[in-house]
């Protein structure tokens, strides 16, 4: 890292102290320094030395606790303020010039008004702190058009996390040259430190804004230090801003895992999957198949950027460099490959529990130890009231450590997608797997996707809501325009046969007593095998009102110890349950007004007719 300036003259220093000649960047850094008045400015180079300096400082500040290096090399335990634990959707804004461009699914404030409000919040907000300049690139730096961003932040925790989650530092800054366009991402925890004042381990502010200015490709975030609120390359850039870029330029930025699936015969298929937050993307992306002979390799676990190749196919790139995964439920039985990734160290664990011998623990990781320090920092025993770890506690770890990483991960062209899965968390109604009849039907399935809310966002958990393409909190423009953009992909493809086939999955259907009807995790390979069979044209399917499903015997259940009756229930399409869905879908579509593509209204009518 290089320290370029001191407080008093932060704004006016000459460029030789700054490791770039990028005028636009320099001007912006000085402008923000003048506004936020940090004590110093640090240009991050992404080096090992910088990582150690940052993490040592965070340990000294009490934000991080170093874990036992013998168990967790170069790894740290973090606890947040108990009010700063997840994305804040009600404080997230799309500040498009025209409110119609934000649509019915986003909060909107006029951009000038939002900037006025936030400028006053930012004024002096970095007093007593360091402003870090974090140059980063979403996706490979050697891409034809590398997707640069620079985050200015006063949180060293964010810097350390960005080093794991993105390609970051001196090499990116060099690649930006002196005039590359970049997304301006401004972040502050909103906790200025007056001279002599004591800091807290997790500074943040009760006032929070996560604002996006789509026309100018800017992000302004204030008040939160956590996850998608503060690691601005992730949801803010790679989904909300990038979805607008994709609308303007003819591509898709999606909340999707990307996997490479290889059959026992060696046939390779690339599958993308959109499931809402905390609904199974990371687990599916790293799956250890229970079906012999099948292999799953990981390209991405959360975000996919999909562009048409010269061959007319949709090629997907994972813009991220790390995994920011849900900790609870992750275990050697459910996701052994995540456990192996974490065992290599170099990770930050946030809001999990710490064991007395310097390791981490969370719910679902085998038997609980007799004593833990929980995510509040309190003593915890198996008799304690609440869970030891926050339900949205996370591990942050380099994706390159995943034993399942596909070689194609590094390829700037990405991988050609054969199938898109949509999936949600539904106790009832939605069958284990179904296949769309065609592209428009597939878009209809995505546009009407529903799921129970999870702890990944603040608010009530377990409430069924529409979550189109698992993008409800992330579509950076009008959802009706977004659906039209998806529909238009068929025209863009030229040859519709080259578009991915679309499937709808639900790993979370339950029996009357609340038990999962399908064992999930590695057993999901059985569903993937059927999907691969559909792509090959070898697997049978039967028509139902909601799509095509595997007939009895079509799923390979050999060696599965789940009751076959449960599997049958998991696959069931119940016309009564589906009829009960119709008013909700109609209501949802009505919120799109005249922006709802007519073909989707036609699909709903057709579904209604098939269920009658
Ligand atoms: P985000 O990172 O928030 O976008 O979440 P995600 O979609 O990557 O979800 P993830 O894979 O982290 O899974 C979330 C939770 O669901 C974890 O507690 C998992 O253990 C659980 N889970 C994942 N896959 C399955 C499954 O197939 N069956 C069941 N029952 N639970 C699952
Ligand atoms: C999600 O909520 O979908 C996440 C976690 O992947 S966060 O980065 O906080 O958005
Ligand atoms: Mn996610």
XYZ file of C-alpha atoms and ligand atoms in Angstrom:
655
model
C 0.000 0.000 0.000
C 1.156 3.521 -0.542
C 0.140 6.441 1.568
C -0.354 9.387 -0.705
C -1.529 12.243 1.414
C -1.868 13.723 4.864
C -5.028 15.229 6.307
C -4.561 18.909 5.888
C -3.701 18.885 2.223
C -5.506 15.647 1.316
C -7.295 17.285 -1.569
C -4.506 19.214 -3.170
C -1.455 16.962 -3.251
C 0.298 16.545 -6.575
C -0.032 13.270 -8.491
C 3.552 12.027 -8.006
C 2.512 10.660 -4.605
C -0.333 8.798 -6.224
C 0.365 5.528 -8.059
C -1.647 6.389 -11.154
C -1.924 9.060 -13.801
C -5.636 8.362 -14.296
C -6.964 11.907 -14.186
C -10.591 10.949 -13.680
C -9.676 8.710 -10.760
C -7.324 11.237 -9.182
C -9.891 14.006 -9.443
C -12.561 11.819 -7.865
C -10.302 10.646 -5.014
C -9.434 14.271 -4.219
C -13.063 15.352 -4.423
C -14.182 12.624 -2.014
C -11.250 13.306 0.331
C -12.232 16.971 0.434
C -15.799 15.959 1.322
C -15.128 13.160 3.814
C -11.887 14.554 5.376
C -10.027 11.317 6.174
C -6.816 11.520 8.240
C -4.962 9.779 5.439
C -5.459 8.145 2.079
C -4.077 4.702 1.286
C -3.874 3.367 -2.256
C -4.275 -0.396 -2.006
C -1.880 -2.562 -4.029
C -3.352 -5.937 -3.061
C 0.023 -7.248 -1.846
C 0.652 -9.864 0.806
C 2.351 -7.195 2.940
C -0.723 -5.009 2.687
C -2.987 -7.903 3.731
C -0.862 -8.494 6.833
C -0.811 -4.803 7.696
C -4.602 -4.602 7.311
C -5.388 -7.739 9.277
C -2.857 -6.897 12.026
C -4.541 -3.513 12.347
C -7.991 -5.092 12.457
C -6.822 -7.513 15.159
C -5.411 -4.613 17.190
C -8.712 -2.763 16.775
C -10.691 -5.789 17.972
C -12.607 -6.151 14.694
C -10.856 -9.438 13.892
C -9.602 -12.229 16.099
C -6.857 -14.399 14.652
C -7.837 -18.072 14.582
C -5.393 -20.834 15.530
C -2.969 -20.947 12.576
C -2.564 -24.700 13.000
C -6.286 -25.150 12.326
C -7.117 -22.086 10.255
C -3.981 -20.574 8.727
C -4.145 -16.843 8.018
C -7.820 -16.805 8.989
C -9.892 -14.507 11.150
C -13.081 -14.330 13.151
C -15.176 -11.144 12.952
C -18.246 -10.065 14.856
C -20.376 -7.227 13.565
C -22.536 -4.793 15.428
C -25.721 -6.812 16.143
C -27.722 -4.341 14.053
C -25.501 -4.746 10.980
C -25.892 -8.368 9.913
C -27.464 -8.522 6.440
C -28.469 -6.626 3.328
C -30.944 -3.821 4.051
C -33.432 -3.965 1.187
C -35.663 -1.215 2.576
C -32.642 1.119 2.598
C -31.522 0.211 -0.934
C -32.320 2.710 -3.693
C -32.226 2.854 -7.468
C -31.876 6.557 -8.182
C -32.631 6.612 -11.894
C -33.415 9.958 -13.490
C -36.921 8.726 -14.317
C -38.808 6.929 -11.505
C -40.380 4.682 -14.165
C -36.890 3.239 -14.715
C -36.724 2.033 -11.105
C -40.087 0.314 -11.429
C -42.320 -1.269 -8.816
C -39.665 -3.452 -7.162
C -37.151 -0.770 -6.135
C -37.083 2.163 -3.756
C -36.562 5.361 -5.741
C -35.365 8.835 -4.861
C -34.586 11.511 -7.411
C -30.793 11.369 -7.987
C -30.013 15.005 -7.173
C -32.055 14.808 -3.986
C -30.338 11.577 -2.907
C -26.927 13.082 -3.625
C -27.812 16.154 -1.589
C -28.921 14.014 1.361
C -25.944 11.708 1.189
C -23.413 14.481 0.598
C -24.414 15.919 3.973
C -24.002 12.484 5.554
C -20.600 12.033 3.911
C -19.367 15.487 4.951
C -16.523 14.853 7.390
C -17.610 11.225 7.838
C -14.062 9.840 7.500
C -12.593 12.179 10.109
C -10.125 10.252 12.234
C -10.102 7.368 9.777
C -8.187 6.221 6.714
C -9.706 6.368 3.271
C -8.647 3.346 1.248
C -8.601 3.511 -2.541
C -9.413 0.003 -3.780
C -9.021 -0.518 -7.540
C -10.772 -3.744 -8.543
C -11.880 -5.645 -11.606
C -14.994 -7.785 -11.889
C -14.059 -10.779 -14.036
C -10.662 -11.472 -15.574
C -8.382 -8.443 -16.044
C -7.438 -9.824 -19.487
C -11.036 -9.658 -20.732
C -11.678 -7.876 -24.028
C -13.344 -5.057 -22.066
C -12.270 -5.447 -18.432
C -14.935 -4.310 -15.973
C -13.157 -1.937 -13.622
C -14.342 -0.367 -10.427
C -12.763 1.649 -7.651
C -14.147 1.525 -4.135
C -13.297 4.328 -1.721
C -13.958 3.089 1.790
C -13.088 3.910 5.395
C -13.441 0.259 6.454
C -10.284 -1.878 6.523
C -12.572 -4.926 6.983
C -14.123 -4.079 3.624
C -10.674 -3.738 2.038
C -9.560 -7.133 3.356
C -12.827 -8.698 2.164
C -12.555 -7.032 -1.254
C -9.082 -8.542 -1.593
C -10.684 -11.975 -1.265
C -13.815 -11.278 -3.300
C -12.364 -9.374 -6.276
C -9.263 -9.073 -8.405
C -7.838 -6.040 -6.680
C -4.799 -3.817 -6.354
C -1.768 -2.604 -8.294
C -2.210 -4.882 -11.311
C -5.765 -3.627 -11.769
C -4.708 -0.013 -11.364
C -1.987 -0.558 -13.981
C -4.482 -2.175 -16.359
C -6.749 0.857 -15.979
C -4.048 3.025 -17.522
C -4.811 6.707 -17.445
C -8.286 6.756 -18.915
C -10.171 3.452 -18.548
C -13.807 3.889 -17.532
C -14.633 2.519 -14.086
C -17.573 2.292 -11.714
C -17.249 4.788 -8.873
C -18.158 3.029 -5.635
C -18.118 5.169 -2.506
C -18.511 3.590 0.907
C -18.404 4.836 4.462
C -19.397 3.173 7.707
C -20.604 6.628 8.763
C -18.713 6.811 12.045
C -16.276 9.742 12.189
C -13.810 9.673 15.054
C -13.234 12.969 16.791
C -9.709 13.499 18.161
C -9.178 11.408 21.264
C -12.420 9.486 20.851
C -12.266 5.712 21.299
C -13.243 3.551 18.353
C -15.540 0.538 18.503
C -14.765 -2.866 17.007
C -17.517 -2.576 14.382
C -18.257 1.044 13.514
C -21.498 1.640 11.626
C -24.444 4.020 11.646
C -28.162 3.522 12.293
C -28.784 5.650 9.216
C -28.131 3.517 6.170
C -28.314 4.191 2.452
C -27.319 1.800 -0.319
C -27.818 4.000 -3.372
C -27.273 3.356 -7.051
C -27.155 5.912 -9.834
C -27.647 3.753 -12.920
C -27.156 6.423 -15.586
C -23.765 7.487 -14.219
C -22.852 3.954 -13.044
C -22.186 5.175 -9.491
C -22.723 3.548 -6.098
C -22.980 5.466 -2.828
C -23.181 3.354 0.304
C -23.364 4.693 3.849
C -23.811 3.342 7.360
C -23.271 -0.425 6.991
C -20.057 -2.446 6.947
C -21.617 -5.788 6.080
C -21.671 -8.002 3.006
C -23.637 -6.826 0.014
C -24.115 -3.414 1.645
C -20.408 -2.642 1.683
C -18.451 -4.982 -0.640
C -19.605 -2.844 -3.520
C -18.225 -4.999 -6.336
C -20.742 -7.706 -5.500
C -24.479 -6.982 -5.500
C -24.234 -3.220 -6.102
C -21.944 -3.353 -9.147
C -22.077 -6.903 -10.507
C -25.882 -7.090 -10.277
C -27.650 -3.734 -9.899
C -25.364 -1.535 -12.024
C -24.343 -4.374 -14.365
C -27.975 -5.313 -15.024
C -28.459 -1.800 -16.388
C -25.305 -2.120 -18.486
C -26.670 -5.451 -19.752
C -30.013 -3.876 -20.634
C -28.228 -1.134 -22.585
C -25.716 -3.463 -24.270
C -27.668 -6.697 -24.828
C -26.406 -9.011 -22.109
C -27.507 -10.388 -18.725
C -26.148 -9.853 -15.217
C -27.732 -12.537 -13.053
C -27.816 -13.891 -9.494
C -26.637 -17.310 -10.653
C -24.182 -20.057 -9.884
C -22.261 -21.519 -12.826
C -21.219 -25.179 -12.859
C -19.527 -27.628 -15.163
C -21.294 -30.983 -15.139
C -19.595 -34.030 -16.649
C -21.461 -37.296 -17.196
C -19.952 -40.763 -16.754
C -19.642 -40.841 -20.570
C -17.588 -37.624 -20.479
C -20.286 -35.336 -21.906
C -19.748 -31.817 -20.537
C -22.672 -29.484 -19.805
C -22.516 -25.999 -18.340
C -25.398 -25.142 -16.062
C -26.348 -21.782 -14.528
C -28.742 -21.576 -11.596
C -30.688 -18.687 -10.077
C -31.912 -19.322 -6.532
C -32.699 -16.484 -4.109
C -30.279 -15.576 -1.333
C -29.605 -18.482 1.019
C -31.453 -20.955 -1.218
C -28.619 -23.220 -2.317
C -26.423 -21.693 -5.048
C -23.080 -22.159 -3.267
C -24.010 -25.693 -2.284
C -25.056 -26.709 -5.795
C -22.023 -25.036 -7.366
C -19.656 -27.142 -5.208
C -21.724 -30.304 -5.129
C -20.155 -33.701 -4.536
C -22.345 -36.020 -6.654
C -23.656 -39.153 -4.962
C -24.401 -40.671 -8.379
C -21.301 -42.625 -9.430
C -19.337 -41.323 -12.393
C -20.679 -37.766 -12.382
C -18.473 -34.738 -11.739
C -19.377 -31.194 -10.755
C -16.835 -28.400 -11.080
C -17.307 -24.836 -9.934
C -17.193 -21.758 -12.149
C -19.190 -19.445 -9.898
C -21.481 -19.576 -6.861
C -23.426 -16.291 -6.856
C -23.172 -14.098 -9.952
C -23.103 -14.795 -13.690
C -22.563 -12.334 -16.502
C -23.905 -13.842 -19.720
C -23.147 -12.514 -23.174
C -23.757 -13.949 -26.630
C -20.698 -15.440 -28.292
C -19.991 -15.368 -32.014
C -21.520 -18.859 -32.092
C -24.911 -17.503 -30.966
C -24.685 -19.198 -27.573
C -24.871 -17.542 -24.162
C -21.439 -17.526 -22.510
C -21.207 -16.997 -18.760
C -18.415 -15.488 -16.685
C -18.197 -15.351 -12.894
C -17.138 -11.772 -12.128
C -16.102 -12.625 -8.561
C -12.848 -13.917 -7.088
C -14.086 -15.341 -3.795
C -16.974 -17.074 -2.070
C -19.085 -15.168 0.457
C -21.072 -18.158 1.609
C -23.742 -18.855 4.214
C -21.962 -20.646 7.088
C -24.807 -22.415 8.941
C -25.614 -25.763 7.381
C -22.162 -26.036 5.783
C -20.526 -29.281 6.833
C -18.506 -32.254 5.615
C -21.721 -34.087 4.789
C -23.587 -31.237 3.065
C -20.774 -29.332 1.341
C -17.439 -31.119 1.806
C -15.822 -29.026 -0.917
C -16.576 -25.781 0.910
C -15.036 -27.290 4.051
C -11.906 -28.218 2.080
C -11.754 -24.713 0.603
C -11.922 -23.180 4.085
C -9.348 -25.596 5.494
C -6.739 -23.984 3.248
C -7.064 -20.798 5.317
C -6.852 -17.189 4.077
C -10.467 -16.667 5.118
C -12.614 -14.324 7.167
C -15.531 -15.761 9.147
C -18.149 -13.228 10.191
C -20.798 -13.719 12.896
C -20.100 -17.411 13.430
C -19.093 -18.821 16.829
C -15.498 -19.341 17.993
C -14.342 -22.461 19.785
C -12.172 -22.281 22.889
C -9.242 -23.685 20.913
C -9.285 -20.996 18.254
C -11.432 -22.603 15.572
C -14.894 -21.687 14.252
C -18.207 -23.482 14.667
C -21.727 -22.942 13.418
C -25.083 -24.688 13.498
C -25.033 -27.766 11.296
C -21.304 -28.460 11.740
C -21.651 -31.745 13.637
C -22.165 -31.937 17.393
C -21.852 -28.597 19.200
C -18.830 -28.221 21.491
C -19.535 -27.888 25.223
C -18.552 -24.210 25.170
C -18.299 -21.520 22.511
C -18.058 -17.772 22.196
C -21.139 -16.891 20.209
C -21.564 -14.229 17.535
C -22.459 -11.693 20.228
C -19.171 -12.421 22.007
C -21.002 -14.142 24.871
C -20.526 -17.564 26.420
C -22.579 -20.196 24.664
C -23.359 -23.801 25.576
C -25.728 -26.285 23.928
C -28.255 -25.229 26.601
C -28.182 -21.589 25.533
C -31.333 -20.071 24.089
C -30.408 -18.824 20.639
C -28.083 -20.193 17.972
C -24.355 -19.660 18.411
C -24.018 -18.176 14.921
C -26.188 -15.609 13.197
C -28.319 -17.355 10.534
C -26.715 -15.049 7.929
C -23.176 -15.599 9.218
C -20.731 -16.018 6.351
C -17.348 -17.334 5.287
C -15.304 -15.232 2.894
C -12.698 -17.325 1.106
C -10.774 -17.359 -2.190
C -12.625 -19.311 -4.900
C -9.232 -20.372 -6.267
C -8.855 -22.562 -3.154
C -11.898 -24.643 -4.112
C -10.824 -28.191 -4.984
C -13.720 -28.210 -7.460
C -12.638 -25.065 -9.328
C -13.094 -25.546 -13.096
C -10.131 -24.551 -15.272
C -12.587 -22.474 -17.325
C -13.061 -20.158 -14.347
C -10.036 -18.170 -15.521
C -11.147 -17.965 -19.167
C -12.337 -14.437 -19.991
C -14.731 -15.906 -22.584
C -16.501 -17.882 -19.866
C -18.473 -21.049 -20.568
C -21.390 -21.720 -22.978
C -24.540 -22.307 -20.936
C -26.637 -25.380 -21.801
C -29.266 -25.087 -19.078
C -30.610 -22.455 -16.729
C -32.175 -23.556 -13.444
C -34.567 -21.384 -11.523
C -35.250 -22.465 -7.971
C -36.833 -21.295 -4.772
C -37.498 -22.355 -1.222
C -41.085 -23.588 -1.175
C -42.571 -25.968 1.400
C -45.441 -26.823 -0.937
C -46.680 -26.640 -4.533
C -43.443 -26.426 -6.557
C -42.203 -29.853 -7.713
C -38.618 -31.051 -7.255
C -37.910 -30.423 -10.938
C -39.803 -29.410 -14.061
C -38.759 -28.311 -17.522
C -40.051 -25.318 -19.469
C -41.621 -26.068 -22.842
C -39.759 -23.254 -24.587
C -37.848 -20.025 -23.920
C -40.890 -17.829 -23.252
C -42.297 -20.417 -20.853
C -38.870 -20.497 -19.208
C -38.925 -16.721 -18.787
C -42.434 -17.067 -17.325
C -41.121 -19.593 -14.778
C -38.320 -17.191 -13.847
C -40.588 -14.150 -13.744
C -43.027 -15.896 -11.394
C -40.386 -17.551 -9.207
C -41.430 -17.475 -5.574
C -39.496 -18.230 -2.444
C -39.626 -17.954 1.328
C -37.577 -15.034 2.648
C -34.328 -15.886 4.462
C -31.941 -14.243 6.902
C -29.782 -12.956 4.015
C -31.798 -9.742 4.183
C -33.169 -7.963 7.229
C -36.905 -8.472 7.783
C -39.227 -11.389 8.398
C -37.979 -14.880 7.515
C -40.155 -17.547 5.881
C -42.612 -15.287 4.054
C -43.378 -16.396 0.477
C -42.718 -13.606 -2.009
C -42.193 -13.327 -5.756
C -38.486 -13.203 -6.463
C -38.165 -12.985 -10.259
C -35.072 -14.808 -11.522
C -33.911 -14.612 -7.853
C -33.198 -10.958 -8.682
C -35.920 -9.112 -6.752
C -33.415 -7.180 -4.591
C -30.933 -6.778 -7.453
C -32.707 -5.681 -10.656
C -31.291 -2.215 -11.320
C -34.222 -1.052 -13.454
C -37.916 -1.673 -14.136
C -38.774 -5.352 -13.625
C -41.168 -5.257 -16.600
C -38.350 -4.006 -18.847
C -36.146 -6.695 -17.352
C -38.641 -9.401 -18.345
C -38.821 -7.910 -21.855
C -35.023 -7.988 -22.010
C -35.093 -11.698 -21.124
C -37.787 -12.398 -23.737
C -35.720 -10.509 -26.340
C -32.794 -12.881 -25.836
C -34.608 -15.262 -28.168
C -34.354 -12.729 -31.010
C -30.764 -11.848 -30.095
C -29.772 -15.502 -30.216
C -30.691 -15.653 -33.884
C -31.110 -19.399 -33.574
C -33.452 -20.067 -30.644
C -32.257 -23.678 -30.502
C -28.945 -22.385 -29.169
C -30.519 -20.813 -26.091
C -30.211 -22.738 -22.840
C -33.116 -24.979 -21.833
C -34.862 -23.758 -18.701
C -35.699 -25.870 -15.628
C -37.387 -25.077 -12.313
C -36.196 -26.865 -9.175
C -37.259 -26.917 -5.520
C -35.017 -28.754 -3.053
C -37.113 -27.536 -0.122
C -40.528 -29.195 -0.399
C -41.759 -30.586 2.910
C -44.041 -33.286 4.225
C -46.926 -32.732 6.653
C -44.571 -33.136 9.627
C -42.118 -30.560 8.237
C -39.536 -33.090 7.030
C -37.742 -32.386 3.743
C -39.198 -34.709 1.081
C -35.922 -34.637 -0.860
C -32.507 -35.097 0.812
C -30.842 -32.360 -1.262
C -27.127 -31.490 -1.403
C -25.092 -34.270 -3.127
C -28.312 -36.122 -3.963
C -29.270 -33.207 -6.204
C -26.884 -34.845 -8.701
C -29.780 -37.201 -9.489
C -31.823 -34.251 -10.694
C -28.823 -32.873 -12.616
C -28.446 -36.256 -14.340
C -32.080 -36.088 -15.500
C -31.535 -32.538 -16.744
C -28.442 -33.672 -18.666
C -30.545 -36.477 -20.112
C -33.113 -33.935 -21.284
C -30.342 -31.929 -22.965
C -29.102 -35.091 -24.683
C -32.654 -36.060 -25.654
C -32.396 -39.375 -23.822
C -34.405 -38.788 -20.613
C -38.200 -39.103 -20.628
C -40.572 -36.391 -19.392
C -44.324 -36.090 -18.997
C -46.408 -32.969 -19.565
C -48.123 -31.387 -16.573
C -49.940 -28.048 -16.434
C -46.789 -26.376 -15.071
C -44.141 -27.985 -17.255
C -42.545 -31.322 -18.024
C -41.541 -33.541 -15.117
C -39.726 -36.871 -14.826
C -42.187 -39.790 -14.961
C -41.865 -42.546 -12.334
C -38.531 -44.279 -12.795
C -36.911 -41.469 -14.775
C -34.857 -40.177 -11.852
C -31.972 -42.491 -10.990
C -32.697 -43.343 -7.338
C -30.255 -46.250 -7.035
C -28.670 -46.346 -3.600
C -30.842 -43.509 -2.281
C -32.150 -44.192 1.210
C -35.073 -41.755 0.992
C -38.555 -43.286 1.026
C -39.641 -43.516 -2.651
C -43.076 -42.272 -1.553
C -41.446 -39.037 -0.409
C -39.725 -38.640 -3.770
C -43.086 -39.113 -5.441
C -44.563 -36.403 -3.214
C -41.618 -34.117 -3.988
C -42.314 -34.506 -7.712
C -46.086 -34.101 -7.456
C -47.931 -31.380 -9.370
C -51.119 -30.700 -7.418
C -53.648 -28.755 -9.498
C -55.397 -27.394 -6.383
C -52.155 -26.025 -4.957
C -51.330 -24.464 -8.319
C -54.773 -22.934 -8.734
C -54.175 -21.254 -5.392
C -50.991 -19.702 -6.847
C -52.791 -18.003 -9.734
C -54.179 -14.922 -7.951
C -50.737 -14.175 -6.496
C -49.116 -14.396 -9.919
C -51.819 -12.185 -11.459
C -51.373 -9.640 -8.671
C -47.609 -9.678 -9.162
C -47.927 -9.176 -12.905
C -50.402 -6.327 -12.323
C -47.672 -4.398 -10.505
C -45.757 -4.271 -13.810
C -48.489 -2.130 -15.375
C -48.140 -1.711 -19.124
C -44.489 -2.790 -18.962
C -45.515 -6.438 -18.588
C -44.595 -8.208 -21.844
C -47.829 -9.427 -23.461
C -46.390 -12.915 -23.964
C -46.122 -13.331 -20.180
C -49.792 -12.424 -19.722
C -50.542 -15.002 -22.425
C -48.476 -17.598 -20.539
C -50.489 -16.919 -17.380
C -53.757 -17.329 -19.300
C -52.485 -20.589 -20.760
C -51.487 -21.866 -17.311
C -54.917 -20.933 -15.959
C -56.572 -22.786 -18.831
C -54.439 -25.887 -18.310
C -55.344 -25.926 -14.596
C -59.073 -25.408 -15.182
P -26.495 -16.518 -1.016
O -25.019 -16.548 -0.829
O -27.206 -15.786 0.080
O -26.897 -15.988 -2.351
O -27.040 -18.035 -0.813
P -26.942 -19.355 -1.713
O -28.025 -19.377 -2.716
O -25.558 -19.552 -2.208
O -27.305 -20.497 -0.644
P -26.379 -21.604 0.050
O -25.871 -22.617 -0.929
O -25.370 -20.921 0.881
O -27.437 -22.326 0.974
C -28.192 -21.634 1.943
C -28.705 -22.574 3.001
O -29.511 -23.584 2.398
C -27.591 -23.289 3.741
O -27.923 -23.352 5.104
C -27.586 -24.664 3.129
O -27.125 -25.642 4.025
C -29.045 -24.884 2.720
N -29.148 -25.746 1.519
C -28.438 -25.635 0.373
N -28.752 -26.615 -0.511
C -29.711 -27.362 0.087
C -30.449 -28.520 -0.327
O -30.276 -29.072 -1.412
N -31.369 -28.996 0.569
C -31.571 -28.413 1.790
N -32.485 -28.930 2.592
N -30.883 -27.326 2.211
C -29.970 -26.808 1.370
C -27.049 -12.572 -0.973
O -27.707 -12.050 -0.061
O -27.573 -12.981 -2.041
C -25.601 -12.780 -0.787
C -24.988 -12.200 0.396
O -24.957 -13.391 -1.632
S -24.630 -10.511 0.227
O -23.292 -10.380 -0.331
O -24.694 -9.896 1.550
O -25.576 -9.893 -0.688
Mn -26.318 -14.169 -3.332
